[in-house]
Amino acid sequence: MSSDVVERFMAALDPAHRETVGSRDRAEQERLAAAWEKELEQDTDLDTLDELSPPAAEEEAARRVVERLTE
């Protein structure tokens, strides 16, 4: 697993959102990745999902961040 938060964030995105985020500059990708990490840490609803499927929780958090901050 990569320790680069942007790479981990990009891996958690679905293909359509990955393309959207991939077209942005590195600073914007880093901003979104930081928001993604914050979402994972602070959203208690994701805790249950994380226990069942960590990748699913990461994907859901990534979707939320991208939809909230890019659309």
PDB file of C-alpha atoms in Angstrom:
ATOM      1  CA  MET A   1       0.000   0.000   0.000  1.00  0.00           C
ATOM      2  CA  SER A   2       1.253   3.439  -0.872  1.00  0.00           C
ATOM      3  CA  SER A   3       2.007   5.923   1.861  1.00  0.00           C
ATOM      4  CA  ASP A   4       1.251   8.840  -0.481  1.00  0.00           C
ATOM      5  CA  VAL A   5      -2.173  10.137   0.525  1.00  0.00           C
ATOM      6  CA  VAL A   6      -2.944  11.369  -2.993  1.00  0.00           C
ATOM      7  CA  GLU A   7      -2.225   7.926  -4.464  1.00  0.00           C
ATOM      8  CA  ARG A   8      -4.396   6.256  -1.814  1.00  0.00           C
ATOM      9  CA  PHE A   9      -7.172   8.778  -2.418  1.00  0.00           C
ATOM     10  CA  MET A  10      -7.002   8.285  -6.184  1.00  0.00           C
ATOM     11  CA  ALA A  11      -7.148   4.499  -5.716  1.00  0.00           C
ATOM     12  CA  ALA A  12     -10.310   4.869  -3.593  1.00  0.00           C
ATOM     13  CA  LEU A  13     -12.129   6.823  -6.311  1.00  0.00           C
ATOM     14  CA  ASP A  14     -14.410   5.250  -8.887  1.00  0.00           C
ATOM     15  CA  PRO A  15     -13.128   5.594 -12.483  1.00  0.00           C
ATOM     16  CA  ALA A  16     -15.253   8.648 -13.378  1.00  0.00           C
ATOM     17  CA  HIS A  17     -14.213  10.604 -10.294  1.00  0.00           C
ATOM     18  CA  ARG A  18     -10.601   9.435 -10.705  1.00  0.00           C
ATOM     19  CA  GLU A  19     -10.575  11.023 -14.164  1.00  0.00           C
ATOM     20  CA  THR A  20     -12.066  14.259 -12.808  1.00  0.00           C
ATOM     21  CA  VAL A  21      -9.561  14.524  -9.968  1.00  0.00           C
ATOM     22  CA  GLY A  22      -6.667  13.341 -12.133  1.00  0.00           C
ATOM     23  CA  SER A  23      -7.181  16.297 -14.464  1.00  0.00           C
ATOM     24  CA  ARG A  24      -6.627  18.769 -11.612  1.00  0.00           C
ATOM     25  CA  ASP A  25      -3.267  20.095 -10.503  1.00  0.00           C
ATOM     26  CA  ARG A  26      -1.283  18.426  -7.714  1.00  0.00           C
ATOM     27  CA  ALA A  27      -2.167  21.104  -5.144  1.00  0.00           C
ATOM     28  CA  GLU A  28      -5.886  20.527  -5.714  1.00  0.00           C
ATOM     29  CA  GLN A  29      -5.396  16.754  -5.531  1.00  0.00           C
ATOM     30  CA  GLU A  30      -3.581  17.203  -2.212  1.00  0.00           C
ATOM     31  CA  ARG A  31      -6.393  19.412  -0.901  1.00  0.00           C
ATOM     32  CA  LEU A  32      -8.998  16.807  -1.839  1.00  0.00           C
ATOM     33  CA  ALA A  33      -6.908  13.984  -0.380  1.00  0.00           C
ATOM     34  CA  ALA A  34      -6.576  15.872   2.904  1.00  0.00           C
ATOM     35  CA  ALA A  35     -10.349  16.386   2.981  1.00  0.00           C
ATOM     36  CA  TRP A  36     -10.765  12.663   2.297  1.00  0.00           C
ATOM     37  CA  GLU A  37      -8.565  11.731   5.256  1.00  0.00           C
ATOM     38  CA  LYS A  38     -10.524  14.134   7.457  1.00  0.00           C
ATOM     39  CA  GLU A  39     -13.806  12.590   6.260  1.00  0.00           C
ATOM     40  CA  LEU A  40     -12.522   9.118   7.149  1.00  0.00           C
ATOM     41  CA  GLU A  41     -11.439  10.258  10.606  1.00  0.00           C
ATOM     42  CA  GLN A  42     -14.480  12.301  11.554  1.00  0.00           C
ATOM     43  CA  ASP A  43     -17.507  10.608   9.998  1.00  0.00           C
ATOM     44  CA  THR A  44     -18.752   8.085  12.546  1.00  0.00           C
ATOM     45  CA  ASP A  45     -21.125   6.516   9.996  1.00  0.00           C
ATOM     46  CA  LEU A  46     -18.065   5.305   8.104  1.00  0.00           C
ATOM     47  CA  ASP A  47     -16.755   3.493  11.198  1.00  0.00           C
ATOM     48  CA  THR A  48     -19.264   0.671  10.839  1.00  0.00           C
ATOM     49  CA  LEU A  49     -18.628   0.360   7.121  1.00  0.00           C
ATOM     50  CA  ASP A  50     -14.884   0.422   7.783  1.00  0.00           C
ATOM     51  CA  GLU A  51     -15.224  -2.559  10.114  1.00  0.00           C
ATOM     52  CA  LEU A  52     -17.046  -4.506   7.405  1.00  0.00           C
ATOM     53  CA  SER A  53     -15.009  -3.329   4.416  1.00  0.00           C
ATOM     54  CA  PRO A  54     -12.224  -0.762   4.729  1.00  0.00           C
ATOM     55  CA  PRO A  55     -12.021  -0.283   0.920  1.00  0.00           C
ATOM     56  CA  ALA A  56     -15.767   0.414   0.773  1.00  0.00           C
ATOM     57  CA  ALA A  57     -15.459   3.030   3.519  1.00  0.00           C
ATOM     58  CA  GLU A  58     -12.559   4.688   1.697  1.00  0.00           C
ATOM     59  CA  GLU A  59     -14.523   4.697  -1.559  1.00  0.00           C
ATOM     60  CA  GLU A  60     -17.612   6.194   0.089  1.00  0.00           C
ATOM     61  CA  ALA A  61     -15.553   8.923   1.781  1.00  0.00           C
ATOM     62  CA  ALA A  62     -13.798   9.701  -1.517  1.00  0.00           C
ATOM     63  CA  ARG A  63     -17.126   9.951  -3.350  1.00  0.00           C
ATOM     64  CA  ARG A  64     -18.499  12.333  -0.729  1.00  0.00           C
ATOM     65  CA  VAL A  65     -15.458  14.588  -0.823  1.00  0.00           C
ATOM     66  CA  VAL A  66     -15.331  14.803  -4.610  1.00  0.00           C
ATOM     67  CA  GLU A  67     -19.043  15.460  -4.938  1.00  0.00           C
ATOM     68  CA  ARG A  68     -18.999  18.081  -2.190  1.00  0.00           C
ATOM     69  CA  LEU A  69     -15.836  19.898  -3.255  1.00  0.00           C
ATOM     70  CA  THR A  70     -15.769  19.657  -7.054  1.00  0.00           C
ATOM     71  CA  GLU A  71     -19.363  19.842  -8.232  1.00  0.00           C
TER      72      GLU A  71
END
